[in-house]
Amino acid sequence: MRIGIVTSGGDCPGLNAVIRGAVLHGQESYGHAFMGFRGGWRGATLGDAIPLTRQTVRGISKLGGTIIGTSRTNPWEFGGEGAVKDSMERLGVDAIMAVGGDGTLAVAKRLHEAGIPMVGVPKTIDNDLNATDMTFGFDTAVSIATDAMDRLRTTGDSHGRCMVAEVMGRNAGWIALHSGMAAGAHAILIPERRTTADELVGWVESAKLRGRAPLVVVAEGFVLEGEVAAHSGRGLDAFGRPRLGGIGERVAELIESRTGIETRSTLLGHIQRGGVPTAYDRVLATRFGMSAVDLAEQGSWGSMVALRGTSVIEVDLTDALDEPKTVTESRYLEAQRLFG
Ligand code: F6P
């Protein structure tokens, strides 16, 4: 069988490890051949693809990003299932392995329903996919964010300032919760929790009173008191979702005006998705790539690999799209005990 791999949506540390795991296992264990569609669904609709062989994937697990490129292309703006089927036929591709987050997996499901043999691999630094305990990329993002906060604390301590760190995660607070706990933040603000300005000011002032330089971590999807939606001044993406970012600056202004403490905000942005994947993410991604090939070999079309405990299991693509996996109240309250 010839399998076409698509990496779609935001790039994510571990994508290359998926590609390598799939190609090596598929080639050695089953004699499958692989093509990589370039630039996400754009490549799949245009038939723009490169052969992926043992040589092509040599040494790529440790590389961030994706060697076949990605995009947030909506394939229905480029001919949809008809265009994908045509390019598969032209290239002799029998099935597609779609590696992506909720947007990509929704596309994969729709293409599967249109008769294209499809298996899925969940990916996102946001860790917000319901069907899997973890997505690869999350561990790297949390490590980078934690490292950045450790560095911010140096400045905070030296100047006696309050430091605000804004992290990604879209409408889930996982990156904020984990990096904030790891860095010992005095407050963590997440989309799932409507923290009031008074609560925030209370935590900041209590840390300051104890002689600490307050560290506040805010997820980009956090909704300020009195507002109805997350801060978004940058329009919509190809799937109509608001592009988030910038709340950190507003939180910093609020803290400074309410407490008089000199406050600075840092937006970590795409640094969180860049560079070398952690060992954890490389292992998870490699296992996902290998298991997705097993699903294709079994003809389990319309399914996806997922992590349950320490086992990689098969789930329906629909399961990934149910509801986003967001931070539970008990996980937030656990972290909150150490605020202030
Ligand atoms: O889904 C991953 C993610 O990094 C989100 O955390 C963030 O909101 C979004 O992608 C940013 O997208 P883009 O790279 O298109 O700016």
Coordinates of C-alpha atoms and ligand atoms in Angstrom, one line a residue:
M1 CA 0.0 0.0 0.0
R2 CA 1.1 3.6 -0.6
I3 CA 0.2 5.9 2.3
G4 CA 0.2 9.7 1.9
I5 CA 1.0 11.6 5.1
V6 CA -0.5 15.0 5.8
T7 CA 0.7 17.3 8.6
S8 CA -1.8 20.1 9.0
G9 CA -2.6 22.9 11.3
G10 CA 0.0 24.6 13.5
D11 CA 3.4 23.0 13.5
C12 CA 4.1 21.1 16.6
P13 CA 7.3 19.5 18.1
G14 CA 7.1 15.7 17.4
L15 CA 5.6 15.8 13.9
N16 CA 8.9 14.6 12.3
A17 CA 9.1 11.8 14.8
V18 CA 5.6 10.6 13.7
I19 CA 6.7 10.7 10.1
R20 CA 9.9 8.7 10.9
G21 CA 8.1 6.2 13.0
A22 CA 5.5 5.6 10.4
V23 CA 7.9 5.3 7.5
L24 CA 10.4 3.0 9.2
H25 CA 7.8 0.7 10.7
G26 CA 5.6 0.7 7.6
Q27 CA 8.4 0.0 5.2
E28 CA 10.2 -2.6 7.3
S29 CA 7.2 -4.5 8.8
Y30 CA 4.7 -4.4 5.9
G31 CA 6.6 -3.2 2.8
H32 CA 4.4 0.0 2.5
A33 CA 5.6 3.0 0.6
F34 CA 5.0 6.6 1.7
M35 CA 4.5 10.0 0.2
G36 CA 4.4 13.3 2.1
F37 CA 1.8 15.9 1.0
R38 CA 3.5 19.2 1.2
G39 CA 2.0 22.1 3.1
G40 CA -0.9 20.3 4.7
W41 CA -4.3 19.9 2.9
R42 CA -3.0 22.3 0.2
G43 CA -0.6 19.5 -1.0
A44 CA -3.3 16.9 -0.8
T45 CA -5.7 18.8 -3.0
L46 CA -3.0 19.9 -5.5
G47 CA -1.2 16.6 -5.5
D48 CA 2.0 18.3 -4.4
A49 CA 3.9 15.5 -2.6
I50 CA 7.4 14.1 -2.1
P51 CA 8.4 10.4 -1.6
L52 CA 9.3 9.6 2.0
T53 CA 11.9 6.8 2.3
R54 CA 14.2 5.5 5.0
Q55 CA 16.8 8.0 3.7
T56 CA 14.4 11.0 3.7
V57 CA 13.5 10.4 7.4
R58 CA 17.0 9.7 8.7
G59 CA 17.7 11.6 11.9
I60 CA 14.6 13.8 11.8
S61 CA 13.0 12.9 15.2
K62 CA 15.0 15.6 17.0
L63 CA 13.9 18.3 14.5
G64 CA 11.0 20.6 15.4
G65 CA 8.5 21.6 12.8
T66 CA 7.6 19.2 9.9
I67 CA 9.8 18.3 7.0
I68 CA 6.8 18.2 4.7
G69 CA 5.4 21.5 5.8
T70 CA 2.0 22.4 7.1
S71 CA -0.8 25.0 6.7
R72 CA -4.2 25.9 8.0
T73 CA -5.7 25.3 4.5
N74 CA -9.4 24.4 4.3
P75 CA -9.4 21.8 1.5
W76 CA -13.0 22.7 0.5
E77 CA -11.6 26.0 -0.7
F78 CA -9.5 24.0 -3.1
G79 CA -11.8 21.4 -4.6
G80 CA -12.5 19.3 -1.4
E81 CA -12.7 15.5 -1.6
G82 CA -12.8 15.5 -5.5
A83 CA -9.4 17.2 -5.6
V84 CA -7.9 14.9 -2.9
K85 CA -9.2 11.8 -4.7
D86 CA -7.8 13.0 -8.0
S87 CA -4.4 13.7 -6.6
M88 CA -4.3 10.3 -4.8
E89 CA -5.1 8.6 -8.1
R90 CA -2.4 10.5 -9.9
L91 CA 0.2 9.7 -7.3
G92 CA -0.9 6.1 -6.7
V93 CA -1.7 6.9 -3.0
D94 CA -4.1 4.4 -1.5
A95 CA -4.8 5.9 1.9
I96 CA -4.0 9.0 4.0
M97 CA -2.6 9.4 7.4
A98 CA -3.7 12.8 8.8
V99 CA -1.7 14.3 11.6
G100 CA -3.3 17.2 13.3
G101 CA -5.5 18.8 15.9
D102 CA -9.3 19.2 16.0
G103 CA -9.5 21.2 12.7
T104 CA -7.4 18.6 10.8
L105 CA -9.2 15.7 12.3
A106 CA -12.6 17.1 11.5
V107 CA -11.4 17.4 7.8
A108 CA -10.0 13.8 8.0
K109 CA -13.4 12.6 9.2
R110 CA -15.3 14.4 6.5
L111 CA -12.9 13.0 3.8
H112 CA -13.2 9.5 5.3
E113 CA -17.0 9.8 5.0
A114 CA -16.5 10.8 1.4
G115 CA -14.9 7.4 0.8
I116 CA -11.2 8.2 1.3
P117 CA -9.3 5.6 3.4
M118 CA -8.1 7.7 6.4
V119 CA -6.3 7.2 9.7
G120 CA -5.6 9.9 12.2
V121 CA -2.9 10.9 14.6
P122 CA -3.7 13.6 17.2
K123 CA -1.4 16.5 17.5
T124 CA -1.5 19.8 19.4
I125 CA 0.6 21.7 21.9
D126 CA -2.8 22.6 23.5
N127 CA -3.4 19.1 24.7
D128 CA -7.2 19.7 24.3
L129 CA -8.2 16.6 22.4
N130 CA -10.7 14.5 24.3
A131 CA -10.0 11.1 23.0
T132 CA -6.3 11.0 24.1
D133 CA -4.7 11.4 27.5
M134 CA -1.9 13.4 25.9
T135 CA -1.0 14.9 22.6
F136 CA 2.7 15.2 21.6
G137 CA 4.0 18.7 21.5
F138 CA 2.4 19.6 24.9
D139 CA 5.4 18.4 26.9
T140 CA 7.8 20.5 24.8
A141 CA 5.6 23.6 25.0
V142 CA 5.3 23.3 28.8
S143 CA 9.1 22.8 29.1
I144 CA 9.8 25.9 27.0
A145 CA 7.2 28.0 28.9
T146 CA 8.6 26.9 32.2
D147 CA 12.1 27.7 31.2
A148 CA 10.9 31.2 30.1
M149 CA 9.2 31.8 33.4
D150 CA 12.3 30.8 35.4
R151 CA 14.1 33.4 33.4
L152 CA 11.4 36.0 33.9
R153 CA 11.6 35.5 37.6
T154 CA 15.2 36.6 37.5
T155 CA 14.1 40.0 36.3
G156 CA 11.1 40.1 38.5
D157 CA 13.3 39.3 41.6
S158 CA 16.0 41.8 40.7
H159 CA 13.6 44.7 40.0
G160 CA 10.9 43.8 42.5
R161 CA 8.4 43.7 39.6
C162 CA 5.3 41.6 38.9
M163 CA 5.9 39.5 35.8
V164 CA 3.1 38.4 33.6
A165 CA 3.7 35.5 31.2
E166 CA 1.1 34.8 28.4
V167 CA 1.1 31.3 27.0
M168 CA -0.8 29.6 24.2
G169 CA -3.5 26.9 24.4
R170 CA -6.4 28.4 22.6
N171 CA -9.5 27.7 24.7
A172 CA -7.8 25.3 27.1
G173 CA -5.6 26.2 30.0
W174 CA -3.4 23.1 30.1
I175 CA -0.2 24.8 29.1
A176 CA -0.8 27.6 31.6
L177 CA -1.7 25.2 34.4
H178 CA 1.3 22.9 33.9
S179 CA 4.0 25.6 33.2
G180 CA 2.6 27.8 35.9
M181 CA 2.7 25.0 38.5
A182 CA 6.2 24.0 37.4
A183 CA 7.4 27.6 37.7
G184 CA 5.7 28.2 41.0
A185 CA 3.5 31.0 39.7
H186 CA 1.6 33.1 42.3
A187 CA -1.5 33.1 40.0
I188 CA -2.6 31.2 36.9
L189 CA -5.5 32.5 34.8
I190 CA -7.2 30.0 32.4
P191 CA -10.1 30.1 30.0
E192 CA -12.1 27.6 32.1
R193 CA -12.1 29.8 35.2
R194 CA -13.6 33.2 35.5
T195 CA -11.1 34.6 38.0
T196 CA -12.2 38.1 39.2
A197 CA -9.9 41.1 39.3
D198 CA -10.2 41.1 43.1
E199 CA -8.9 37.5 43.4
L200 CA -6.0 38.3 41.1
V201 CA -5.0 41.4 42.9
G202 CA -5.3 39.5 46.2
W203 CA -2.8 36.9 45.1
V204 CA -0.4 39.4 43.6
E205 CA -0.4 41.6 46.8
S206 CA 0.0 38.7 49.1
A207 CA 3.1 37.5 47.2
K208 CA 4.5 41.0 47.2
L209 CA 3.8 41.4 51.0
R210 CA 5.9 38.3 51.6
G211 CA 8.8 39.9 49.7
R212 CA 8.3 37.9 46.5
A213 CA 8.2 39.2 42.9
P214 CA 4.8 38.0 41.8
L215 CA 4.7 35.8 38.7
V216 CA 1.3 35.6 36.9
V217 CA 0.7 33.1 34.1
V218 CA -2.2 33.8 31.8
A219 CA -3.5 31.6 29.0
E220 CA -4.3 33.4 25.8
G221 CA -7.9 32.2 26.0
F222 CA -8.5 33.7 29.5
V223 CA -11.7 35.9 29.6
L224 CA -11.3 39.0 31.7
E225 CA -14.0 39.8 34.3
G226 CA -16.9 41.7 32.7
E227 CA -16.1 40.4 29.2
V228 CA -17.8 37.7 27.2
A229 CA -15.0 36.4 25.0
A230 CA -11.2 35.9 25.0
H231 CA -9.1 38.8 23.7
S232 CA -8.7 38.6 20.0
G233 CA -7.7 41.5 17.8
R234 CA -6.3 39.5 14.9
G235 CA -9.3 38.3 13.0
L236 CA -10.2 34.6 12.2
D237 CA -8.2 31.7 11.0
A238 CA -9.1 29.5 7.9
F239 CA -11.6 27.6 10.0
G240 CA -13.3 30.7 11.3
R241 CA -11.8 30.5 14.8
P242 CA -10.6 33.8 16.5
R243 CA -6.9 34.2 16.5
L244 CA -6.0 34.8 20.2
G245 CA -3.2 36.7 21.8
G246 CA -2.5 39.9 23.7
I247 CA -4.4 39.4 27.0
G248 CA -1.2 39.4 29.0
E249 CA -0.7 43.1 28.3
R250 CA -4.2 43.9 29.6
V251 CA -3.7 41.8 32.7
A252 CA -0.4 43.6 33.4
E253 CA -2.2 47.0 33.0
L254 CA -4.9 45.8 35.4
I255 CA -2.4 44.7 38.0
E256 CA -0.3 47.8 37.8
S257 CA -3.3 50.2 38.0
R258 CA -4.9 48.3 40.9
T259 CA -1.7 47.6 43.0
G260 CA 0.8 50.2 42.0
I261 CA 3.3 47.4 41.5
E262 CA 5.5 47.9 38.5
T263 CA 4.4 45.1 36.1
R264 CA 5.7 43.8 32.8
S265 CA 4.1 41.3 30.4
T266 CA 5.8 38.8 28.0
L267 CA 4.0 37.0 25.3
L268 CA 5.8 33.8 24.6
G269 CA 3.9 33.1 21.3
H270 CA 5.3 30.7 18.8
I271 CA 8.5 30.2 20.7
Q272 CA 6.5 27.6 22.6
R273 CA 6.1 25.5 19.4
G274 CA 9.7 25.8 18.2
G275 CA 12.9 23.9 18.5
V276 CA 13.8 20.5 19.7
P277 CA 11.0 18.2 20.9
T278 CA 11.5 16.7 24.4
A279 CA 12.3 13.0 24.7
Y280 CA 8.8 12.4 26.0
D281 CA 7.2 14.0 22.9
R282 CA 9.6 12.1 20.5
V283 CA 8.7 8.8 22.1
L284 CA 4.9 9.5 22.1
A285 CA 5.1 10.8 18.5
T286 CA 7.1 7.8 17.3
R287 CA 4.7 5.3 18.9
F288 CA 1.7 7.2 17.4
G289 CA 3.3 7.1 13.9
M290 CA 4.0 3.3 14.2
S291 CA 0.5 2.5 15.6
A292 CA -1.2 4.6 12.9
V293 CA 0.5 2.4 10.3
D294 CA -0.8 -0.7 12.1
L295 CA -4.3 0.8 11.8
A296 CA -3.8 1.3 8.1
E297 CA -2.5 -2.3 7.7
Q298 CA -5.7 -3.6 9.5
G299 CA -7.9 -1.4 7.3
S300 CA -9.3 0.5 10.4
W301 CA -10.3 3.5 8.3
G302 CA -11.9 6.4 10.1
S303 CA -10.0 5.6 13.3
M304 CA -7.3 7.4 15.2
V305 CA -4.5 6.5 17.6
A306 CA -4.7 7.7 21.1
L307 CA -2.9 7.4 24.4
R308 CA -4.8 5.8 27.3
G309 CA -2.6 5.5 30.4
T310 CA 0.7 4.2 28.9
S311 CA -1.0 2.3 26.0
V312 CA -1.6 3.4 22.5
I313 CA -5.1 2.5 21.6
E314 CA -7.5 2.9 18.6
V315 CA -10.5 5.2 18.8
D316 CA -13.0 6.5 16.3
L317 CA -12.1 9.9 14.7
T318 CA -15.5 11.1 16.0
D319 CA -14.3 10.6 19.6
A320 CA -11.5 13.2 19.1
L321 CA -14.1 15.8 18.0
D322 CA -16.7 15.3 20.7
E323 CA -15.9 18.1 23.2
P324 CA -12.5 19.7 23.8
K325 CA -10.6 18.4 26.8
T326 CA -10.4 21.4 29.1
V327 CA -9.0 21.8 32.6
T328 CA -11.3 20.4 35.3
E329 CA -12.3 22.4 38.3
S330 CA -10.5 20.0 40.6
R331 CA -7.2 20.3 38.7
Y332 CA -7.5 24.1 38.9
L333 CA -8.4 24.2 42.6
E334 CA -5.5 22.0 43.4
A335 CA -3.1 24.5 41.8
Q336 CA -5.0 27.4 43.3
R337 CA -4.1 26.3 46.8
L338 CA -0.6 27.4 46.2
F339 CA -1.4 30.9 44.7
G340 CA -0.6 34.1 46.4
Ligands
F6P1 O1 -3.3 25.1 18.4 C1 -2.0 25.4 18.5 C2 -1.8 26.9 18.6 O2 -0.4 27.2 18.9 C3 -2.7 27.6 19.7 O3 -2.2 27.5 21.0 C4 -2.7 29.0 19.2 O4 -3.8 29.7 19.6 C5 -2.7 28.9 17.7 O5 -2.2 27.6 17.4 C6 -1.8 29.9 16.9 O6 -2.0 29.7 15.6 P1 -1.1 30.3 14.4 O7 0.2 29.5 14.4 O8 -1.9 30.1 13.2 O9 -0.9 31.7 14.8

